[in-house]
PDB file of C-alpha atoms and ligand atoms in Angstrom:
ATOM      1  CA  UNK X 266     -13.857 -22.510  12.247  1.00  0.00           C
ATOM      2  CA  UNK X 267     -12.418 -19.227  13.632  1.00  0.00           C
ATOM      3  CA  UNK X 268      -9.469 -20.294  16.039  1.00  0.00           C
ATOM      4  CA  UNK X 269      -8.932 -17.932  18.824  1.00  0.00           C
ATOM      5  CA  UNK X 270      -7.095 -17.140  21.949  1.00  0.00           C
ATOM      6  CA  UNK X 271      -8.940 -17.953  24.862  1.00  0.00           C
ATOM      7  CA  UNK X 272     -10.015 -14.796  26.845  1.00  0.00           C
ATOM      8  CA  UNK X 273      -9.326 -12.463  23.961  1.00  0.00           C
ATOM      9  CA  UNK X 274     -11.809 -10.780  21.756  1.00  0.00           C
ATOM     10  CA  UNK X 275     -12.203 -12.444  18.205  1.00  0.00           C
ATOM     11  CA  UNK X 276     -10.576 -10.186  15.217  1.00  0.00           C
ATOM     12  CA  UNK X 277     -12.603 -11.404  12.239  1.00  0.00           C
ATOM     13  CA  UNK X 278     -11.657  -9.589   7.929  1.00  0.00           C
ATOM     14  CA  UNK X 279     -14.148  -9.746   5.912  1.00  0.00           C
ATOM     15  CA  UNK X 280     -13.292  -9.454   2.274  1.00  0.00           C
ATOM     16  CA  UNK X 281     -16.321  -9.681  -0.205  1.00  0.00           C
ATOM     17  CA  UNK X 282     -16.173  -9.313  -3.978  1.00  0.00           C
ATOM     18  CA  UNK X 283     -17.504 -11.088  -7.008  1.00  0.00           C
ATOM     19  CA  UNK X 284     -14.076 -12.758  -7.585  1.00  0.00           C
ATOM     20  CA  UNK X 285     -14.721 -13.634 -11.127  1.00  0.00           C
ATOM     21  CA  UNK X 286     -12.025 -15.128 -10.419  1.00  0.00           C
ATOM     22  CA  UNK X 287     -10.232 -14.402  -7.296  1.00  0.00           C
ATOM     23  CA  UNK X 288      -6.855 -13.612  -7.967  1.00  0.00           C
ATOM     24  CA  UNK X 289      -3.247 -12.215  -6.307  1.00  0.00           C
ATOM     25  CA  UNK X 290      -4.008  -8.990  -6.024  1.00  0.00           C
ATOM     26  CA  UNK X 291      -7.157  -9.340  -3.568  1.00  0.00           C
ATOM     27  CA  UNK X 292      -4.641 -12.472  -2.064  1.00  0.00           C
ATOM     28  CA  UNK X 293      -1.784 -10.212  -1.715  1.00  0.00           C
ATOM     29  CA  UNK X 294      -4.020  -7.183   0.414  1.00  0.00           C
ATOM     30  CA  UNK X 295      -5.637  -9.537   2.163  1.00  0.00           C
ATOM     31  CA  UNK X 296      -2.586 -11.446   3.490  1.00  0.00           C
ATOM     32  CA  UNK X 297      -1.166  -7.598   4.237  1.00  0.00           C
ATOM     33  CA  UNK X 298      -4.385  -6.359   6.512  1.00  0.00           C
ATOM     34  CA  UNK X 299      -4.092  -9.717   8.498  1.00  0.00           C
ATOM     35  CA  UNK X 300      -0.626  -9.484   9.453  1.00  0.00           C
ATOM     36  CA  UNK X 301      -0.657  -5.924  10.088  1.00  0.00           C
ATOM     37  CA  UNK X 302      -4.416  -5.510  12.175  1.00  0.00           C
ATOM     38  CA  UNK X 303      -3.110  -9.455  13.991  1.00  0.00           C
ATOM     39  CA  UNK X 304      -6.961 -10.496  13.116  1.00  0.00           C
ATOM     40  CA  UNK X 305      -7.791 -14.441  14.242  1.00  0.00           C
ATOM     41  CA  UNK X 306      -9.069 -14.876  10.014  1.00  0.00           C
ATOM     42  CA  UNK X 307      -9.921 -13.503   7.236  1.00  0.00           C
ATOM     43  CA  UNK X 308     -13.306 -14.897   5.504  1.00  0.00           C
ATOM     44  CA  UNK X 309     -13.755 -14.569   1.647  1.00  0.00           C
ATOM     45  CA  UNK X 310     -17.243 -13.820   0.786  1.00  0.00           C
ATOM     46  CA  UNK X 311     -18.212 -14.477  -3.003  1.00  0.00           C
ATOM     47  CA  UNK X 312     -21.142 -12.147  -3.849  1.00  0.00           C
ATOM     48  CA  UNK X 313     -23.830 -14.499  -5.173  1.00  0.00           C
ATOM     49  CA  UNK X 314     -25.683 -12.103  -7.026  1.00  0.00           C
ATOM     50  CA  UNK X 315     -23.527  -8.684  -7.035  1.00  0.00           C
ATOM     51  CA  UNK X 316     -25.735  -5.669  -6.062  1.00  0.00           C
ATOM     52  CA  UNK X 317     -23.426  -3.423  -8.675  1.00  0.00           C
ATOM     53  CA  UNK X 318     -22.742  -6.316 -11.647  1.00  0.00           C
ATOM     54  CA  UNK X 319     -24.665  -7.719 -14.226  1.00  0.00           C
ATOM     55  CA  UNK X 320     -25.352 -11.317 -12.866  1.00  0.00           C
ATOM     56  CA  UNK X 321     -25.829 -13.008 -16.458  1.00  0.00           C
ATOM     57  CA  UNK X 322     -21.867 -11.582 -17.342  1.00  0.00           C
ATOM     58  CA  UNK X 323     -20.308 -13.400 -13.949  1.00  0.00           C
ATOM     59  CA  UNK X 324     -19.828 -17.551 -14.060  1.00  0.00           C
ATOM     60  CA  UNK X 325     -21.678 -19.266 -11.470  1.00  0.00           C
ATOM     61  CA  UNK X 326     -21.340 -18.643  -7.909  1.00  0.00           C
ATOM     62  CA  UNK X 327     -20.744 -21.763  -7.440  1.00  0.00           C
ATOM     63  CA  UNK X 328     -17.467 -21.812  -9.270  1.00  0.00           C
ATOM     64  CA  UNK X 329     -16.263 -18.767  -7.966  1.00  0.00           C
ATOM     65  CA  UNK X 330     -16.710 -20.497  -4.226  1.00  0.00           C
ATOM     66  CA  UNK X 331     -14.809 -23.223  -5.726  1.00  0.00           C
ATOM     67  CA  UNK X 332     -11.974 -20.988  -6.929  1.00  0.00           C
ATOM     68  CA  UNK X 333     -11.726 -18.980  -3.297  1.00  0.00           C
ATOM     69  CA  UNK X 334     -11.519 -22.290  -1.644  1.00  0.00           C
ATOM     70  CA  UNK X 335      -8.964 -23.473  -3.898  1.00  0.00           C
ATOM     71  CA  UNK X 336      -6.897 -19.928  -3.593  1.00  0.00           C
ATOM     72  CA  UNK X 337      -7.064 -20.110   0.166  1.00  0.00           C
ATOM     73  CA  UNK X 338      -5.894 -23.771   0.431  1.00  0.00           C
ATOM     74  CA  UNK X 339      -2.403 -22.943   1.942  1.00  0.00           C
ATOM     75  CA  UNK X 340      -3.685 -20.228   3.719  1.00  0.00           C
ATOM     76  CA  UNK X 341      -5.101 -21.533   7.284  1.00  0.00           C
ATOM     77  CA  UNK X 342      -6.113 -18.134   8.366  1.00  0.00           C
ATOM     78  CA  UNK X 343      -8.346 -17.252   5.287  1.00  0.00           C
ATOM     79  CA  UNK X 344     -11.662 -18.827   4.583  1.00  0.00           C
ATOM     80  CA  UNK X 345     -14.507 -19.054   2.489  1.00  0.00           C
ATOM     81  CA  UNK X 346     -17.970 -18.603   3.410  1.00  0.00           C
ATOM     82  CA  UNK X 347     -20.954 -19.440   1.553  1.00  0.00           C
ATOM     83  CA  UNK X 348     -23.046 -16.787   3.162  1.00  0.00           C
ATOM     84  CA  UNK X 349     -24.518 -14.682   0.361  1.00  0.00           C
ATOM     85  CA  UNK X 350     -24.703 -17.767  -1.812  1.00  0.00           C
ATOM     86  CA  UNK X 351     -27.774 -19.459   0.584  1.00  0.00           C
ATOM     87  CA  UNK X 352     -29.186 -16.041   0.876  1.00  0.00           C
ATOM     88  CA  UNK X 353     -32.199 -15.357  -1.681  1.00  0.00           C
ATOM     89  CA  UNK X 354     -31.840 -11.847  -3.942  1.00  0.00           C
ATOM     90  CA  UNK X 355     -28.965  -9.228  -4.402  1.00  0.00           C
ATOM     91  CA  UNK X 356     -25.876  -9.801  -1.882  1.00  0.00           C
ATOM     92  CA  UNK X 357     -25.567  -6.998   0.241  1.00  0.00           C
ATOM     93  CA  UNK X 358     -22.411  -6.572   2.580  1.00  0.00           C
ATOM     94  CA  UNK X 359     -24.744  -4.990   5.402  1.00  0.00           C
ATOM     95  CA  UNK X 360     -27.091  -7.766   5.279  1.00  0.00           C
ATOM     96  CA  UNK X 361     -24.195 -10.543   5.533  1.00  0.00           C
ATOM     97  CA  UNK X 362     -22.111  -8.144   8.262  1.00  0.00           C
ATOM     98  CA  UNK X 363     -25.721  -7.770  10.434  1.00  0.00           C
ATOM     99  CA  UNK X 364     -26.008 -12.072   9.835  1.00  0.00           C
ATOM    100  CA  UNK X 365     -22.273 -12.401  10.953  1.00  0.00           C
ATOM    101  CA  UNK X 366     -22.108 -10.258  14.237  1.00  0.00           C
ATOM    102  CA  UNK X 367     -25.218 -12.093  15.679  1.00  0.00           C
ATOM    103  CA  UNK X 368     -23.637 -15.548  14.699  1.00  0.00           C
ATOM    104  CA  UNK X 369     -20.165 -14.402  16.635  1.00  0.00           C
ATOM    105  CA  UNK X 370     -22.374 -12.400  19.038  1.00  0.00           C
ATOM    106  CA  UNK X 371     -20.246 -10.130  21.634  1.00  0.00           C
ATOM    107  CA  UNK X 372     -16.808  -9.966  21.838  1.00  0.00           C
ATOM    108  CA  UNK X 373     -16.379  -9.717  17.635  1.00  0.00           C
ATOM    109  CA  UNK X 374     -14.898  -6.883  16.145  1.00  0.00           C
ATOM    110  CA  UNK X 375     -15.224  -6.787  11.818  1.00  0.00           C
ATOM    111  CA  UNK X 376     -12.730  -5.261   9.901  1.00  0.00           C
ATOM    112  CA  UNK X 377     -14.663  -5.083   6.300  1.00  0.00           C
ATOM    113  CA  UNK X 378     -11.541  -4.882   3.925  1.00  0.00           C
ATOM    114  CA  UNK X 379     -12.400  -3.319   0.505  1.00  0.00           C
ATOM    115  CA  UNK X 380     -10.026  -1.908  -2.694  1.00  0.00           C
ATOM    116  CA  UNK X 381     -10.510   1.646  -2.711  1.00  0.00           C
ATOM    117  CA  UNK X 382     -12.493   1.725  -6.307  1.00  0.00           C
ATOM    118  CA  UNK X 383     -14.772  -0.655  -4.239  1.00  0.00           C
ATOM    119  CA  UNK X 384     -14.981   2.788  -1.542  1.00  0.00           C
ATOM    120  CA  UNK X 385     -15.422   5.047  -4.086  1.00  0.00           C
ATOM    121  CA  UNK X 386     -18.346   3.096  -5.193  1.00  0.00           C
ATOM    122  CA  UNK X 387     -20.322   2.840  -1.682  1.00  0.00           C
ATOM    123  CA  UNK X 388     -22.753   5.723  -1.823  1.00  0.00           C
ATOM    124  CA  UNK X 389     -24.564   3.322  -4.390  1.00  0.00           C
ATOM    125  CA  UNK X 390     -24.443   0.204  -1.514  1.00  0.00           C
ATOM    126  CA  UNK X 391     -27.601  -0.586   0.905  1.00  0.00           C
ATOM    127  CA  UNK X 392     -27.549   1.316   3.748  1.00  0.00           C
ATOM    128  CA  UNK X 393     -24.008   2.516   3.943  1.00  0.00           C
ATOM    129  CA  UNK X 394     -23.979   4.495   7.003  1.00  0.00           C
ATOM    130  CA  UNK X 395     -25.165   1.712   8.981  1.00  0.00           C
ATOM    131  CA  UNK X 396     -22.371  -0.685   7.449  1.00  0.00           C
ATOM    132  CA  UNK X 397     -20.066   1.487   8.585  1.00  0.00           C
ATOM    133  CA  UNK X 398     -21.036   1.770  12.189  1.00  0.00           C
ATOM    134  CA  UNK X 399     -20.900  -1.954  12.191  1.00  0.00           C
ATOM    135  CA  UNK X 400     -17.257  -2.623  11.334  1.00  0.00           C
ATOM    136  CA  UNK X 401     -13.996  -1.012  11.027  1.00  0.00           C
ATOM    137  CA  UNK X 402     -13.543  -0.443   7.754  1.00  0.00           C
ATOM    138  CA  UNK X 403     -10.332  -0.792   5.719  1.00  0.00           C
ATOM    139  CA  UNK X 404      -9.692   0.914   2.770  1.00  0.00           C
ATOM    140  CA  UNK X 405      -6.675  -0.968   0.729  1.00  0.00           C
ATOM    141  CA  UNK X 406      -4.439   1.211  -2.267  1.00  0.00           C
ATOM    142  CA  UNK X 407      -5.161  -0.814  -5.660  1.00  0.00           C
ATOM    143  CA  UNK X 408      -3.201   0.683  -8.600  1.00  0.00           C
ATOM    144  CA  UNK X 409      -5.050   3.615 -10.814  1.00  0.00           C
ATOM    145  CA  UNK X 410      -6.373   5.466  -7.552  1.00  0.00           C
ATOM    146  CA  UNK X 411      -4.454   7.465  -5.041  1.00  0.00           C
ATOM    147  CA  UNK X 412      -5.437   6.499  -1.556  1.00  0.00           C
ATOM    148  CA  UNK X 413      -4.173   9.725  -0.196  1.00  0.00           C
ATOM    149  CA  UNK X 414      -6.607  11.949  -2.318  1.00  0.00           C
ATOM    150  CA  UNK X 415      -9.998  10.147  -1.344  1.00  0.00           C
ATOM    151  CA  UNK X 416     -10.810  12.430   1.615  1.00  0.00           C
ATOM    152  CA  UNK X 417     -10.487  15.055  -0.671  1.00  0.00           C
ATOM    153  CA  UNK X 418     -12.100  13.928  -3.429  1.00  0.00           C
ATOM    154  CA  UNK X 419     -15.195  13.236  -1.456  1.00  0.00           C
ATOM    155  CA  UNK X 420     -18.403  15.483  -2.120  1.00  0.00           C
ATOM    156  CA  UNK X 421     -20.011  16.732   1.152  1.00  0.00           C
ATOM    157  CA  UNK X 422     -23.027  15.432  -0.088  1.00  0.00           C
ATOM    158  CA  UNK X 423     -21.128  12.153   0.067  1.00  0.00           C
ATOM    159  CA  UNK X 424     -19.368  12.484   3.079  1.00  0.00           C
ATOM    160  CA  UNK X 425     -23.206  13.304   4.485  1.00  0.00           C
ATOM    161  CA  UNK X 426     -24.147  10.142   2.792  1.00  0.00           C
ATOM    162  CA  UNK X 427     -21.661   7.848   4.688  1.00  0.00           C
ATOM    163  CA  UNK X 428     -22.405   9.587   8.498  1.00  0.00           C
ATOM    164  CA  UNK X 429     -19.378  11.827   8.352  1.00  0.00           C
ATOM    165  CA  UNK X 430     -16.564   9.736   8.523  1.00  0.00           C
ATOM    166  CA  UNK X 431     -12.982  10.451   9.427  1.00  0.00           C
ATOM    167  CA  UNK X 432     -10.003   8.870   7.699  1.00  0.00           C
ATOM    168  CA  UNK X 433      -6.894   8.234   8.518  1.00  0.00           C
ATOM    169  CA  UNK X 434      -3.867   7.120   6.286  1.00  0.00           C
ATOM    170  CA  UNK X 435      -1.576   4.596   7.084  1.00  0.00           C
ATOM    171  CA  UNK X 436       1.400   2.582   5.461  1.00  0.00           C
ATOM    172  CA  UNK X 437       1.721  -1.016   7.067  1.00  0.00           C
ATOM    173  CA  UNK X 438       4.514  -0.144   8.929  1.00  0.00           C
ATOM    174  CA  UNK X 439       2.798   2.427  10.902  1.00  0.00           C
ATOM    175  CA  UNK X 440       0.408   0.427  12.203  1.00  0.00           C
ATOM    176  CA  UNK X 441       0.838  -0.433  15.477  1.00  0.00           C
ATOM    177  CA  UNK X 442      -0.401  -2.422  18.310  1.00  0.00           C
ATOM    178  CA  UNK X 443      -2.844  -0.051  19.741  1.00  0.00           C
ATOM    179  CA  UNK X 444      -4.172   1.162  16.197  1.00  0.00           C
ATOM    180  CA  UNK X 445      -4.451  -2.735  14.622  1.00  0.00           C
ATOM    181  CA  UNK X 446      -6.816  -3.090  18.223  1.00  0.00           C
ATOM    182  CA  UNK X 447      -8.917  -0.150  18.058  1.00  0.00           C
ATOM    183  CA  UNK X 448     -13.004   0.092  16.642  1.00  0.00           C
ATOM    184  CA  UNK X 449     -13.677   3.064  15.542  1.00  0.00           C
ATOM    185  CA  UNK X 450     -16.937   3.060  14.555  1.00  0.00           C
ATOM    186  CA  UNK X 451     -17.132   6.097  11.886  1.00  0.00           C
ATOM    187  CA  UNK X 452     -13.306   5.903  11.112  1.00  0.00           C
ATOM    188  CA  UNK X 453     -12.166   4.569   8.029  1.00  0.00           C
ATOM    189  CA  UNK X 454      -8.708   3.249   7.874  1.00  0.00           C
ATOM    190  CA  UNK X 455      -6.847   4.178   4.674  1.00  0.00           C
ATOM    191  CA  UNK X 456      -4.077   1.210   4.168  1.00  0.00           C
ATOM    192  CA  UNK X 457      -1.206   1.304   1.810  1.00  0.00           C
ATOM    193  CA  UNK X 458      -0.612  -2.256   1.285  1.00  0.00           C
ATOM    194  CA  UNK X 459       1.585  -3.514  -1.437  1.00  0.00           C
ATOM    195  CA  UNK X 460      -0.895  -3.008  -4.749  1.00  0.00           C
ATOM    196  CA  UNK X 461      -0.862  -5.476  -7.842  1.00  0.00           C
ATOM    197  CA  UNK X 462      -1.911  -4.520 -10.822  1.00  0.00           C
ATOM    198  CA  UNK X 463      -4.107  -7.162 -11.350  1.00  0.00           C
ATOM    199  CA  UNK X 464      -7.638  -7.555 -12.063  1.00  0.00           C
ATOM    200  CA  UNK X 465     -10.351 -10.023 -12.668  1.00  0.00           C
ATOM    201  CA  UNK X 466     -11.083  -8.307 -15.726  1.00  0.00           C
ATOM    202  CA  UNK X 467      -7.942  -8.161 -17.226  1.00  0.00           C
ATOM    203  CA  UNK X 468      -7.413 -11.967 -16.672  1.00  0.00           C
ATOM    204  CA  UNK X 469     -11.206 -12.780 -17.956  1.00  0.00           C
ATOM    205  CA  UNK X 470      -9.322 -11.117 -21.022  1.00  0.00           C
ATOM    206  CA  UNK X 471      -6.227 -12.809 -21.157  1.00  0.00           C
ATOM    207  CA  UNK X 472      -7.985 -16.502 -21.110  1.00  0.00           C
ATOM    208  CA  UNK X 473     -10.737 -15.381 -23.502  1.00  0.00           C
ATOM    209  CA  UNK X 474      -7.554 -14.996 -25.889  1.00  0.00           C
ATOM    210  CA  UNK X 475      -5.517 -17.662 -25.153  1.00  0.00           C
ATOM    211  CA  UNK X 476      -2.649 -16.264 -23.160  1.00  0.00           C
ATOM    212  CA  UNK X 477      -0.968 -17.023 -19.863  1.00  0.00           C
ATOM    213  CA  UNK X 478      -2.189 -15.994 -16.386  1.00  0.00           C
ATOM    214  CA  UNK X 479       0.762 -17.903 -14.899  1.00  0.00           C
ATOM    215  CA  UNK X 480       1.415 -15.818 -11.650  1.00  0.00           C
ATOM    216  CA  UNK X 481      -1.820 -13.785 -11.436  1.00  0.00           C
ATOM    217  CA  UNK X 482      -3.750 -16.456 -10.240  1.00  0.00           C
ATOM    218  CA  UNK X 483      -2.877 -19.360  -7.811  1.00  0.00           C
ATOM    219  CA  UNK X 484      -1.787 -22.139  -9.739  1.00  0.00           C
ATOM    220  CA  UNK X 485      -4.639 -24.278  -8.282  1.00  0.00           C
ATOM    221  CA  UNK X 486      -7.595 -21.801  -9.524  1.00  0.00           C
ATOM    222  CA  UNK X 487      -5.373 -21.552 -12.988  1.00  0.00           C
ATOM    223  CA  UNK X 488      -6.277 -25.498 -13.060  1.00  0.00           C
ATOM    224  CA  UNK X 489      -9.621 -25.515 -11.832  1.00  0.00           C
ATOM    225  CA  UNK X 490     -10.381 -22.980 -14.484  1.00  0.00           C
ATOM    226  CA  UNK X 491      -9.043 -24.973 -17.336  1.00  0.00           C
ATOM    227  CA  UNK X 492     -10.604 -28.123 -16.473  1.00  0.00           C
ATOM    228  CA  UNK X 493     -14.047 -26.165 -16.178  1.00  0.00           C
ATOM    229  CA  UNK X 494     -13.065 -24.346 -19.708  1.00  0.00           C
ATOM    230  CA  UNK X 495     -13.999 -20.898 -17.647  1.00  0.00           C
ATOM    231  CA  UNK X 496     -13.918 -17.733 -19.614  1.00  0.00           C
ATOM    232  CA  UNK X 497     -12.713 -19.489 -22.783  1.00  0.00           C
ATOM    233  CA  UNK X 498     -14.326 -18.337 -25.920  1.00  0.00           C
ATOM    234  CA  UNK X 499     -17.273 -20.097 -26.842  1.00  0.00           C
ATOM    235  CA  UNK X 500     -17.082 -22.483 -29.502  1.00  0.00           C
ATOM    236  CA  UNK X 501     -19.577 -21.506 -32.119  1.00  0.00           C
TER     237      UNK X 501
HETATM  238  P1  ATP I  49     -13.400  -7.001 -11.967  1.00  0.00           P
HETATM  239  O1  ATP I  49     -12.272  -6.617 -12.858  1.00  0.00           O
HETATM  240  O2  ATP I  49     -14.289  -8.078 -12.500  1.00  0.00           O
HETATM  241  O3  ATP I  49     -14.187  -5.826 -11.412  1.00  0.00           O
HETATM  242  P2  ATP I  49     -11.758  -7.093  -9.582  1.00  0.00           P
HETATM  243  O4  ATP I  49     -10.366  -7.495  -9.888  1.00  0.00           O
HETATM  244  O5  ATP I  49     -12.038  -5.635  -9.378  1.00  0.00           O
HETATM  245  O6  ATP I  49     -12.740  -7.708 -10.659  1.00  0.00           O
HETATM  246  P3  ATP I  49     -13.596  -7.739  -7.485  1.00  0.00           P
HETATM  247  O7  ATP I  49     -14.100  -9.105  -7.193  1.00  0.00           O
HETATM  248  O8  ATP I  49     -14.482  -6.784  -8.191  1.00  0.00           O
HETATM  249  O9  ATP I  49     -12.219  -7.907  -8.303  1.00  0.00           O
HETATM  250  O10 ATP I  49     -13.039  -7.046  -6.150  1.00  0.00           O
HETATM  251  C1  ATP I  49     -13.269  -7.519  -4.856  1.00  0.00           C
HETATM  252  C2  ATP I  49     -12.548  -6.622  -3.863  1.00  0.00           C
HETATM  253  O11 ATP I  49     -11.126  -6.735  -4.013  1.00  0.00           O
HETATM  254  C3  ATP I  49     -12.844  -5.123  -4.053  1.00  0.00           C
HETATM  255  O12 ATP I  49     -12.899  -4.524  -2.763  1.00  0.00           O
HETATM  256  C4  ATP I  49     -11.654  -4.623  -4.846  1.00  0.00           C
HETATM  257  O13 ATP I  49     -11.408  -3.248  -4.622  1.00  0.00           O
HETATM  258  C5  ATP I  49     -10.529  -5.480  -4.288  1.00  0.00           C
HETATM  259  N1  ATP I  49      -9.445  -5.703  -5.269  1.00  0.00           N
HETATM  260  C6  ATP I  49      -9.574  -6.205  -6.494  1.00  0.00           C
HETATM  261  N2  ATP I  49      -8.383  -6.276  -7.136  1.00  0.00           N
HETATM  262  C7  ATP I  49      -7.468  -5.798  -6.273  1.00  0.00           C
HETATM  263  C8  ATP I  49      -6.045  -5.576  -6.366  1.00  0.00           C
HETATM  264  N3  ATP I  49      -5.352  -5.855  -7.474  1.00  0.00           N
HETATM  265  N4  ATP I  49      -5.430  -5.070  -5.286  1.00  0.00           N
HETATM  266  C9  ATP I  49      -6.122  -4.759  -4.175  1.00  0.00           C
HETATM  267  N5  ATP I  49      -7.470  -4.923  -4.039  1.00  0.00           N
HETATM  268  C10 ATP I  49      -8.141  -5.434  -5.065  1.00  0.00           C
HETATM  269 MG1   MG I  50     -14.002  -4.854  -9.410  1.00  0.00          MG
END
């Protein structure tokens, strides 16, 4: 349940991903953007099937819902939602955000919160353009890209592609009040939140080889992963 202020509009993050398996990083930008934008939550949204991964690579959906819930546990303000994974065929975040504002109806503003390598990939998502005049989108830093140089690294057949956004770049501290508030449909907020270099990959790796992702991952999805035997090496 989203717990809000009587008389005040409802400030709802979205964060989707495959989360294969969730991890600090996304924890750490997540905890950053709600603090900083004063939303009422932030919902985790496992990708069932992920438009841009190959499905038969990623462990069950259901036990990457199980690991978000178990990441989020002392976290009131985040939650998990099981949106994408009752929805038939490829997850698509415009599809879920369309679902979501007529469930909240009037009086919801979305901020979609992506990594910027998850940006630089949206020309490829389902209908982009209108996505983006859905929500106010945030754009967090993520180690490996420099979130000052994507304006300029976008093609104008890109910037085309996504309506013509503008962008503005921000550190935490210079968001204030009046910017956290705003929806700007068309604007796409540029956030420098405090990046880990962490990855789902990299910790898919580390277990697959035996060795320690103490303090990457929440303690309670390092447990629920070794009682499941996730992303061990098969025995053969
Ligand atoms: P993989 O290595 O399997 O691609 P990942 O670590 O990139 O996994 P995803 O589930 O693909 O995780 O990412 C979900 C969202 O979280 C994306 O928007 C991505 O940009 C963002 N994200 C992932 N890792 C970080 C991080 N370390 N810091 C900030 N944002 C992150
Ligand atoms: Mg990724």
């Amino acid at each position: 349940m989203v717990q809000v202020t009587p008389g005040r509009p409802r400030r709802i993050g979205l964060m989707g991903g495959t989360f294969d398996p969730i991890h600090l990083g996304h924890l750490r930008a997540a905890e950053e953007i709600y603090w900083a934008f004063e939303l009422d939550q932030i919902i985790f949204i496992p990708a069932a099937r992920p438009a841009h991964k190959d499905t038969e690579k990623v462990v069950s959906a259901l036990h990457r819902y199980e690991m978000v819930s178990l990441a989020t546990v002392f976290a009131p303000y985040f939650t998990v939602s099981s949106i994408e994974l009752r929805r038939p065929g490829r997850s698509y975040s415009v599809e879920t955000v369309r679902e979501l504002l007529k469930i909240y109806g009037e009086g919801t503003t979305l901020y979609f919160i992506m990594g910027v390598d998850a940006f630089l990939e949206i020309p490829t998502w389902k209908d982009a353009q209108d996505l983006f005049s859905l929500v106010q989108v945030i754009v967090t830093a993520r180690p490996g890209w420099r979130l000052d140089q994507v304006e300029v690294s976008l093609t104008p057949e890109l910037r085309k592609m996504l309506g013509e956004p503008q962008f503005k770049y921000l550190k935490i501290s210079e968001i204030t009040a009046e910017i956290a508030r705003q929806f700007t449909p068309g604007l796409v907020l540029l956030v420098e939140v405090a990046s880990l270099d962490i990855s789902s990959h990299e910790i898919r790796q580390l277990v697959e080889e035996g060795r320690s992702i103490r303090f990457l991952v929440p303690d309670t999805v390092a447990a629920y992963m070794a009682k499941n035997r996730l992303y061990q090496k098969r025995k053969r």
